[in-house]
Short mmCIF file of C-alpha atoms in Angstrom, two decimals:
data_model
loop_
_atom_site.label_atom_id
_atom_site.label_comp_id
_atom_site.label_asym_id
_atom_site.label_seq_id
_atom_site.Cartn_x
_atom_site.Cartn_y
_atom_site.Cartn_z
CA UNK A 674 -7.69 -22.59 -32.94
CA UNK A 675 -5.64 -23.32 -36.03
CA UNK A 676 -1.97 -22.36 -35.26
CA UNK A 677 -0.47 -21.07 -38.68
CA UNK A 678 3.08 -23.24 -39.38
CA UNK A 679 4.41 -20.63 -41.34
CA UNK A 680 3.95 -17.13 -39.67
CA UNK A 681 5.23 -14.69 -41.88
CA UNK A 682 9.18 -13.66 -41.00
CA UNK A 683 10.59 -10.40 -41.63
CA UNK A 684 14.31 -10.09 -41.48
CA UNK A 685 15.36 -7.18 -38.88
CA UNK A 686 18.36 -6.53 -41.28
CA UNK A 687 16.66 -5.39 -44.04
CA UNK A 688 15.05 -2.43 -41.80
CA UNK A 689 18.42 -1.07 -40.70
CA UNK A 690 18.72 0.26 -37.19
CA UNK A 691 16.85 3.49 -37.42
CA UNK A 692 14.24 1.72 -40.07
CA UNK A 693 13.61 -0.51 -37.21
CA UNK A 694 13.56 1.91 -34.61
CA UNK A 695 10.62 3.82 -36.44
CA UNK A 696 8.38 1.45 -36.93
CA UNK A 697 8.66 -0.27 -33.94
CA UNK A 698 7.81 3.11 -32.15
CA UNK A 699 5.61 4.45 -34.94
CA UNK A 700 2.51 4.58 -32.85
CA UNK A 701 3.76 5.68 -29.23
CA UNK A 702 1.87 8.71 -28.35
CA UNK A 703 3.11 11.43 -25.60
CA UNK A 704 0.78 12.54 -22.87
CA UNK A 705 2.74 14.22 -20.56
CA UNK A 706 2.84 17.82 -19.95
CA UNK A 707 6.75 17.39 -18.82
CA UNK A 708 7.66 15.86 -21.97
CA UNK A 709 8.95 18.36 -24.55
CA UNK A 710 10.68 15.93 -27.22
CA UNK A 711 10.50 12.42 -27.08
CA UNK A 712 12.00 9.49 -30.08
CA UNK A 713 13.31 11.36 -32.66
CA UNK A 714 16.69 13.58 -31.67
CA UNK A 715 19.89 12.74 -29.96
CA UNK A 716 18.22 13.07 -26.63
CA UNK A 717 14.67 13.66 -24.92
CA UNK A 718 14.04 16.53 -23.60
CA UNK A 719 11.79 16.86 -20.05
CA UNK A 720 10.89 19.58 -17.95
CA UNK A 721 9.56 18.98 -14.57
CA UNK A 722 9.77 22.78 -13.47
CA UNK A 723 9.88 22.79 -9.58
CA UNK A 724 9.46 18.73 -9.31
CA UNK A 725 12.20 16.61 -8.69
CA UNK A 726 13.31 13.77 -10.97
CA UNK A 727 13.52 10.26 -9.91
CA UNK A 728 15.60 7.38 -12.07
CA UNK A 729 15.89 4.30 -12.12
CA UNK A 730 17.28 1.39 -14.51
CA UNK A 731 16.64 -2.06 -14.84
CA UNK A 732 18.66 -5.33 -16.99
CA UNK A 733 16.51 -8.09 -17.90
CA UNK A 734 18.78 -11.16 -19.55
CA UNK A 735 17.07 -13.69 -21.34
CA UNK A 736 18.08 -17.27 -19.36
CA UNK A 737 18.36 -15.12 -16.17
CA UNK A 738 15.61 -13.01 -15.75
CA UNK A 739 13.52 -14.86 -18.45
CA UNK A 740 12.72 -18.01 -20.19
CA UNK A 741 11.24 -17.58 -23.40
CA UNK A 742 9.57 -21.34 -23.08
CA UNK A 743 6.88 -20.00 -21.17
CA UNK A 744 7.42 -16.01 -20.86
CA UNK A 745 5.09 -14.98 -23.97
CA UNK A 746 6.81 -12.00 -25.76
CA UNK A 747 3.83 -9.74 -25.50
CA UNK A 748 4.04 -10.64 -21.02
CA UNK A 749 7.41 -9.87 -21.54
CA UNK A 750 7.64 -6.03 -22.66
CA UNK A 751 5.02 -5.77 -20.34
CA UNK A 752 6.34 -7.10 -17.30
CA UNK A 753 9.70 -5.39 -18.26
CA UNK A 754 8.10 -2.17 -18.10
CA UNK A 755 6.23 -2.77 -15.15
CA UNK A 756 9.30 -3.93 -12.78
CA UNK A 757 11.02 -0.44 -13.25
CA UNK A 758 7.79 1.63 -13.05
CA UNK A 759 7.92 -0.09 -9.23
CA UNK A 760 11.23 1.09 -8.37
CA UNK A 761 9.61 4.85 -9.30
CA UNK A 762 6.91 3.70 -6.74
CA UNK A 763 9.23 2.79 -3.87
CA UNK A 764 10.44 6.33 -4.26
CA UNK A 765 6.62 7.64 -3.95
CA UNK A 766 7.44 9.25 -6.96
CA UNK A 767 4.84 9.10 -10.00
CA UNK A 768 6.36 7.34 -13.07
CA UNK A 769 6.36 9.43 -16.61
CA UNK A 770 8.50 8.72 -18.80
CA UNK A 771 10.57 5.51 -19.98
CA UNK A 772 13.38 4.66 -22.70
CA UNK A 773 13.78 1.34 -23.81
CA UNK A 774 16.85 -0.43 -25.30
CA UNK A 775 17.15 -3.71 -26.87
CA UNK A 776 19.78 -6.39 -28.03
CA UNK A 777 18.56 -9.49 -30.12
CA UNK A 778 20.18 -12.59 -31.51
CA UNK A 779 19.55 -13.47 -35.55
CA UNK A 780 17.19 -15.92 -34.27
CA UNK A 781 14.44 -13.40 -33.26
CA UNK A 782 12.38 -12.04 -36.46
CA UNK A 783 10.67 -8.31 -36.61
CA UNK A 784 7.22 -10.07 -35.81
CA UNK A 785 9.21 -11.40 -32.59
CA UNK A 786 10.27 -7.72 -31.93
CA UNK A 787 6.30 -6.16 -32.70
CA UNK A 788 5.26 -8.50 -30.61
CA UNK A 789 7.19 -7.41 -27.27
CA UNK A 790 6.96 -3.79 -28.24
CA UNK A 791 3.11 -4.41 -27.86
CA UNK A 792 3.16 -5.85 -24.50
CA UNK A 793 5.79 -2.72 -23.72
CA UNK A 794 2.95 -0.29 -25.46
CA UNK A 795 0.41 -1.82 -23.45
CA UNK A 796 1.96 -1.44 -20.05
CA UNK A 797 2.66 2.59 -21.40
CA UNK A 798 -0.81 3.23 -21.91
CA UNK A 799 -1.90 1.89 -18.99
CA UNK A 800 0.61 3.78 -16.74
CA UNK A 801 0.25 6.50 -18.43
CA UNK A 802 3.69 6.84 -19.00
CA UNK A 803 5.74 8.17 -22.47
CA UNK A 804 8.42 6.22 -24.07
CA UNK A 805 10.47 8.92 -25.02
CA UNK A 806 13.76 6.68 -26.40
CA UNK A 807 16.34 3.98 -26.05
CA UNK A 808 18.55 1.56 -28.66
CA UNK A 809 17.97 -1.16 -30.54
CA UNK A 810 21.40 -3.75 -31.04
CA UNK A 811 22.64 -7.06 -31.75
CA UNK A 812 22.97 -10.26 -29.31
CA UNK A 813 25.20 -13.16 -29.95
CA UNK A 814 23.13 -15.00 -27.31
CA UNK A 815 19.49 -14.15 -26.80
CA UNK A 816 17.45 -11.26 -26.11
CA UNK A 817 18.78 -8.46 -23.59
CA UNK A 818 16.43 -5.26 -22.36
CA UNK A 819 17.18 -2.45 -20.54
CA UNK A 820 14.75 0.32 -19.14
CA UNK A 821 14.87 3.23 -17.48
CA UNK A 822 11.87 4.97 -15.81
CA UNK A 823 11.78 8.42 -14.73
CA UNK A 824 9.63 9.98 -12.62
CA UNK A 825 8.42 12.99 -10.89
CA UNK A 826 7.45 14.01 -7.02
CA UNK A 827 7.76 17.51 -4.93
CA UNK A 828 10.68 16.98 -2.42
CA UNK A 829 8.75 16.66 0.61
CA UNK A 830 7.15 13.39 -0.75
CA UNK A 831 9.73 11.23 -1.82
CA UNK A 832 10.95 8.72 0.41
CA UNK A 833 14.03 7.01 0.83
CA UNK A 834 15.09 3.69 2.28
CA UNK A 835 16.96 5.25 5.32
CA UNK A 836 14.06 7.23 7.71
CA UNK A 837 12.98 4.31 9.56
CA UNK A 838 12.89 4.53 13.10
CA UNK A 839 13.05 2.44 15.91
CA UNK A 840 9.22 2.20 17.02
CA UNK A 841 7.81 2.65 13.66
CA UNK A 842 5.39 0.19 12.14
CA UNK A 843 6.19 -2.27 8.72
CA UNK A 844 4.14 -2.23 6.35
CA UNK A 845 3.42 -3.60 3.30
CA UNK A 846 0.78 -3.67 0.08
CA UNK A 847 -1.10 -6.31 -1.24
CA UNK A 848 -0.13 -10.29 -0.52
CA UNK A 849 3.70 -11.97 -1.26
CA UNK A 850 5.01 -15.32 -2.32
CA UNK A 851 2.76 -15.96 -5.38
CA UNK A 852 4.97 -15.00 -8.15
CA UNK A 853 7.40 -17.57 -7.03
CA UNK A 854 4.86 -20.51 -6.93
CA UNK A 855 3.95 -18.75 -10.17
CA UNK A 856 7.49 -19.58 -11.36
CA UNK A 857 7.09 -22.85 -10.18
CA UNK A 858 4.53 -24.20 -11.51
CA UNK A 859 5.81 -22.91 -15.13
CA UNK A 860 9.09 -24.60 -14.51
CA UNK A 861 7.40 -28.12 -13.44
CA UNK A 862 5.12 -27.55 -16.45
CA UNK A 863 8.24 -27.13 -18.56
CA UNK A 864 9.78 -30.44 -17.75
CA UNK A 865 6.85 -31.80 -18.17
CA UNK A 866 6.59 -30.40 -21.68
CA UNK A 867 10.14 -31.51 -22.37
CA UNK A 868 9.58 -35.04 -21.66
CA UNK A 869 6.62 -35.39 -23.24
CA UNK A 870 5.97 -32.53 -26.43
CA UNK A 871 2.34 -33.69 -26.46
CA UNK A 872 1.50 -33.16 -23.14
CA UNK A 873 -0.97 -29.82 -22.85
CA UNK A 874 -0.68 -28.46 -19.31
CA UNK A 875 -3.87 -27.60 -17.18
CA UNK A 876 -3.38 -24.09 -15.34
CA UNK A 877 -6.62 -23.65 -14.35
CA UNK A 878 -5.54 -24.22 -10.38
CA UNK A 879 -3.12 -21.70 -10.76
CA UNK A 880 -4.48 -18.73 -12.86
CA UNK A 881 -3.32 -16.01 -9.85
CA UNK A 882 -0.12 -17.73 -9.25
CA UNK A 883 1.05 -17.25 -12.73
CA UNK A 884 -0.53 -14.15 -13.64
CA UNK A 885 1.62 -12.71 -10.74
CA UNK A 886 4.73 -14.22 -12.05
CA UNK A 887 3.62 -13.26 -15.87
CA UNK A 888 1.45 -9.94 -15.88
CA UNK A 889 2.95 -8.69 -12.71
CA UNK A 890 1.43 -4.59 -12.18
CA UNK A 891 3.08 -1.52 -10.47
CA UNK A 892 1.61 -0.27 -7.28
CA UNK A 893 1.38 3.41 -8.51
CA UNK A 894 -1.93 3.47 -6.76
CA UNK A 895 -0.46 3.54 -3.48
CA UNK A 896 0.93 6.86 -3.75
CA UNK A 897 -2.68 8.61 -4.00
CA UNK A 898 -3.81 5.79 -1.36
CA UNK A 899 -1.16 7.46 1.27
CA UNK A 900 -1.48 10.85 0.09
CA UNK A 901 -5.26 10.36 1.33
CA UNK A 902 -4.87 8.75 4.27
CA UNK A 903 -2.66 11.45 5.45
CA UNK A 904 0.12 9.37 5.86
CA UNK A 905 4.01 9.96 5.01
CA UNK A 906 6.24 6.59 5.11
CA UNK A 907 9.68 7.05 6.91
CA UNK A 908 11.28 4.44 4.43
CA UNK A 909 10.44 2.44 1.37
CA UNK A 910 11.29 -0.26 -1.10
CA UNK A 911 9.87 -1.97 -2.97
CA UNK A 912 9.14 -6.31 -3.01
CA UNK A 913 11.80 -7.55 -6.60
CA UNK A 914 13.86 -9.72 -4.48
CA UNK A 915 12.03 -11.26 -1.45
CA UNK A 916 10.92 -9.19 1.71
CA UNK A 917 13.60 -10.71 3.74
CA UNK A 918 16.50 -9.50 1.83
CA UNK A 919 14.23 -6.04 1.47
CA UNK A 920 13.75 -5.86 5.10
CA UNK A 921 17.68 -6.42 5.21
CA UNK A 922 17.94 -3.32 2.90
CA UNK A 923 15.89 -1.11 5.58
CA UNK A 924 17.71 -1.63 8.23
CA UNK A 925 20.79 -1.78 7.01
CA UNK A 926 19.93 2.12 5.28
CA UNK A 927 18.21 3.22 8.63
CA UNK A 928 20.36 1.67 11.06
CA UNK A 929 17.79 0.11 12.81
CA UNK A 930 16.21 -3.63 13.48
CA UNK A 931 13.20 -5.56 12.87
CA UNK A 932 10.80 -7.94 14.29
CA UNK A 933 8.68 -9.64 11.59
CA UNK A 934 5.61 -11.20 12.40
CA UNK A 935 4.75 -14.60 10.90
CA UNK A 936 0.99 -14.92 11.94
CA UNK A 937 1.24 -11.32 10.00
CA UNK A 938 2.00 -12.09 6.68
CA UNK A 939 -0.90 -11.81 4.01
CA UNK A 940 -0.88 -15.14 2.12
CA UNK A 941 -3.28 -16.04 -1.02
CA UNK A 942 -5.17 -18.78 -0.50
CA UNK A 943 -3.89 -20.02 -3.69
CA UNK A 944 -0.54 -19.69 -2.85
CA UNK A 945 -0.86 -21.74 0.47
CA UNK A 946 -2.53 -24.37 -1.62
CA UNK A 947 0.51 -24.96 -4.27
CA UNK A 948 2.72 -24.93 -1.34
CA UNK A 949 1.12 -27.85 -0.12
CA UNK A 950 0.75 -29.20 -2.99
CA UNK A 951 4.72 -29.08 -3.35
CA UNK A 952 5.72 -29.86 -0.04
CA UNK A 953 7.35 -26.33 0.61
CA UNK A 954 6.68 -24.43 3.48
CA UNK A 955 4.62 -21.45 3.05
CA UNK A 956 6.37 -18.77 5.10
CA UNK A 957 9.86 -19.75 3.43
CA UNK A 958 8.78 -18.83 0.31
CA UNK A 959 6.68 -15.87 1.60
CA UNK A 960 9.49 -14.30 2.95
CA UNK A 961 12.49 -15.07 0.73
CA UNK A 962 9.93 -15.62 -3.01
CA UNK A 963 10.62 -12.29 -5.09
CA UNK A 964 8.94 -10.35 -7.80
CA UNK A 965 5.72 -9.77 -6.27
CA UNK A 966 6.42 -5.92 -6.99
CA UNK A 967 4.03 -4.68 -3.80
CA UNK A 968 5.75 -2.11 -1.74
CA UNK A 969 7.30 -2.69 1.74
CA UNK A 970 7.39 0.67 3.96
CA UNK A 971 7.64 2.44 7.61
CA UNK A 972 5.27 4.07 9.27
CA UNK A 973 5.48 6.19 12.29
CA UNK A 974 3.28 4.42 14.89
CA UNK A 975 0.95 7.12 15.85
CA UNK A 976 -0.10 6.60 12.26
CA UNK A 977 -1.53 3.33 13.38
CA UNK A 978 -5.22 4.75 13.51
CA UNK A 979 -4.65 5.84 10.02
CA UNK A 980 -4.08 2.14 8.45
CA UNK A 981 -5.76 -0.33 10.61
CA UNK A 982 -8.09 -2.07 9.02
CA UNK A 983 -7.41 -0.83 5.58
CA UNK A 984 -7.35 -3.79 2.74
CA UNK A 985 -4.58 -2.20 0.61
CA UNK A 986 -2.21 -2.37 4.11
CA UNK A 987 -1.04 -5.40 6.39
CA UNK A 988 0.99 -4.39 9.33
CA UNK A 989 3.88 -7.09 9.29
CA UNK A 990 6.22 -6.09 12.26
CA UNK A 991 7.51 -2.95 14.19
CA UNK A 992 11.55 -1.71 13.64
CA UNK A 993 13.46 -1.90 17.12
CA UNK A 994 16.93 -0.62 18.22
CA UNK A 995 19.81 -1.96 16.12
CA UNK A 996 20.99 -3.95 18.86
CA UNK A 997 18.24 -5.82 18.95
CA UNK A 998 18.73 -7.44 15.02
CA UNK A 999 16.43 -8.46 12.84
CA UNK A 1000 14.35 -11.60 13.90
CA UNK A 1001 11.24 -13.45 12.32
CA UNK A 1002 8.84 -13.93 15.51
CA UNK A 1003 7.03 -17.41 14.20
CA UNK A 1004 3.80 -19.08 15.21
CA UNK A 1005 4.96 -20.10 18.05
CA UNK A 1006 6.38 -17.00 19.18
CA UNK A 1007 9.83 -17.96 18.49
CA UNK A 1008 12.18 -15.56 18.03
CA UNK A 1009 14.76 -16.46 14.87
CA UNK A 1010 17.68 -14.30 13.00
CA UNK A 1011 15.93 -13.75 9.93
CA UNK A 1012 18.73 -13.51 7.11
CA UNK A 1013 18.42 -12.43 3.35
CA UNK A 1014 17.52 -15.54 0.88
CA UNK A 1015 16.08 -13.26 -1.76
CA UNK A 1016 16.85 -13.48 -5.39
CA UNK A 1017 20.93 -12.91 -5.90
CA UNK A 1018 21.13 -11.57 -9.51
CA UNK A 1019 25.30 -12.34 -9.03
CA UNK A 1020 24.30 -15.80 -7.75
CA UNK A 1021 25.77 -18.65 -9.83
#
């Protein structure tokens, strides 16, 4: 493929804030009953009759939660969109609506600007959720986004983080760990890149690994997955800053403790290959990696029946007494503290 040396630039200036702000939302549709006025007013208007209303808000900083090197534009409003949807999820709420705001330096043309409103369109569409507002800035250093995601559930089904209890069961969706190899393999790639412009970097060995760290998706199908397996969780939240630190959060909330099996953790075959490949132990990075986005929740244990055996689930560990702490029971069936190494957005 040719690349073209001179894509065409558009100046956001000349658009003016609320120039830009149409066309950049121009072809957003809405498709939900609860939205009664979306872009267009001073504020949205929503009505979820006798549903509650679940929000949540996330920051993403270019250079801290991004690096544009590798993070295509299109991945990015995508994956920005995605990572709130999941803290609607952890709520066992269904997402509906989002707003989306956004500062950018001089540097970044309209084209740059279509180009993550795309990925942000996509991710809508496939959701099914409206994007009903937001703002549109300036940045003296980089890009900045911030989302909000609304959502909607009956009482009775949303779950918090502080209803676990002692003898239930922990749970949690899908396999962890491979967004951080993800991660890691696009930073080695970089430095690679940086030392040599002309090197092209082979990914094929790593397509799942990066997709998780790129593309990540919500688990909004876990919600219907529960609701048909009769089961209610006692506590959720979900996987944006390493199970450790998220198992941390659940007992801290529900006052209880945990024992977390190692021979229980569901690994990607891919994933345990790249960490040999880079000399780093597996369950390290299983346990502290984040961004995987799956969902980590209680159960009570007579729901056991329910959830064995099930290929959405892995049973990872039972909560015990708060006496008892929280402990990683390894391989060997030693019993060690386990302590929160997650992702530290205040870390320096």
């Amino acid at each position: 493929m040719i690349e073209d040396k001179n894509p065409q630039r558009t100046s956001i200036a000349q658009l003016g804030e609320f120039g830009l702000i149409d066309h950049l939302t121009k072809n957003f549709e809405i498709n939900q009953e609860s939205t009664l006025k979306g872009i267009g007013d001073d504020a949205a208007v929503l009505d979820f009759g006798t549903k509650k209303t679940v929000i949540s808000t996330d920051l993403l900083i270019e250079g801290v939660h991004f690096d544009l090197a590798y993070m295509p534009l299109k991945h990015l409003g995508y994956k920005a969109v995605v990572v709130n949807l999941s803290d609607i999820c952890a709520m066992n709420a269904k997402p509906t609506q989002i707003t989306v705001s956004v500062a950018v330096s001089n540097r970044f043309p309209l084209e740059a600007l279509e180009e993550l409103y795309e990925g942000i369109a996509r991710a809508a569409k496939a959701y099914n959720v409206d994007v009903i507002g937001g703002d549109t800035t300036s940045s003296q250093k980089g890009m900045i986004i911030s989302i909000t995601a609304l959502g909607e559930a009956d009482e009775n089904e949303i779950v918090y983080r502080n209803g676990a209890k002692a003898t239930d069961l922990l749970v949690v969706t899908g396999d962890i760990g491979a967004a951080y190899m993800g991660l890691q393999v696009l930073e080695r790639e970089k430095q690679v890149f940086q030392v040599n412009p002309n090197s092209q970097p082979d990914l094929d060995a790593y397509t799942y690994l990066i997709e998780r760290q790129l593309k990540p998706e919500a688990r909004t199908d876990i919600r219907t997955l529960l609701h048909a397996l009769d089961i209610q969780p006692t506590a959720m939240i979900d996987v944006s800053d390493g199970i450790s630190s998220e198992i941390m959060h659940l007992c801290k909330q529900s006052n209880v403790g945990c024992n977390l099996y190692e021979d229980k953790l569901p690994l990607d075959p891919q994933f345990i290959s790249v960490c040999e490949e880079f000399n780093i132990d597996s369950t390290t990075i299983a346990i502290n990696g984040g961004e995987d986005y799956e969902l980590l929740f209680t159960i009570a244990i007579t729901d056991f029946d329910k959830i064995k055996g099930n290929p959405n689930f892995t049973i990872i560990g039972h909560m015990t007494e708060p006496n008892e702490g929280t402990h990683l029971i390894t391989r060997a069936n030693t019993k060690i503290p386990l302590k929160a190494r997650g992702w530290n957005a205040l870390s320096e």
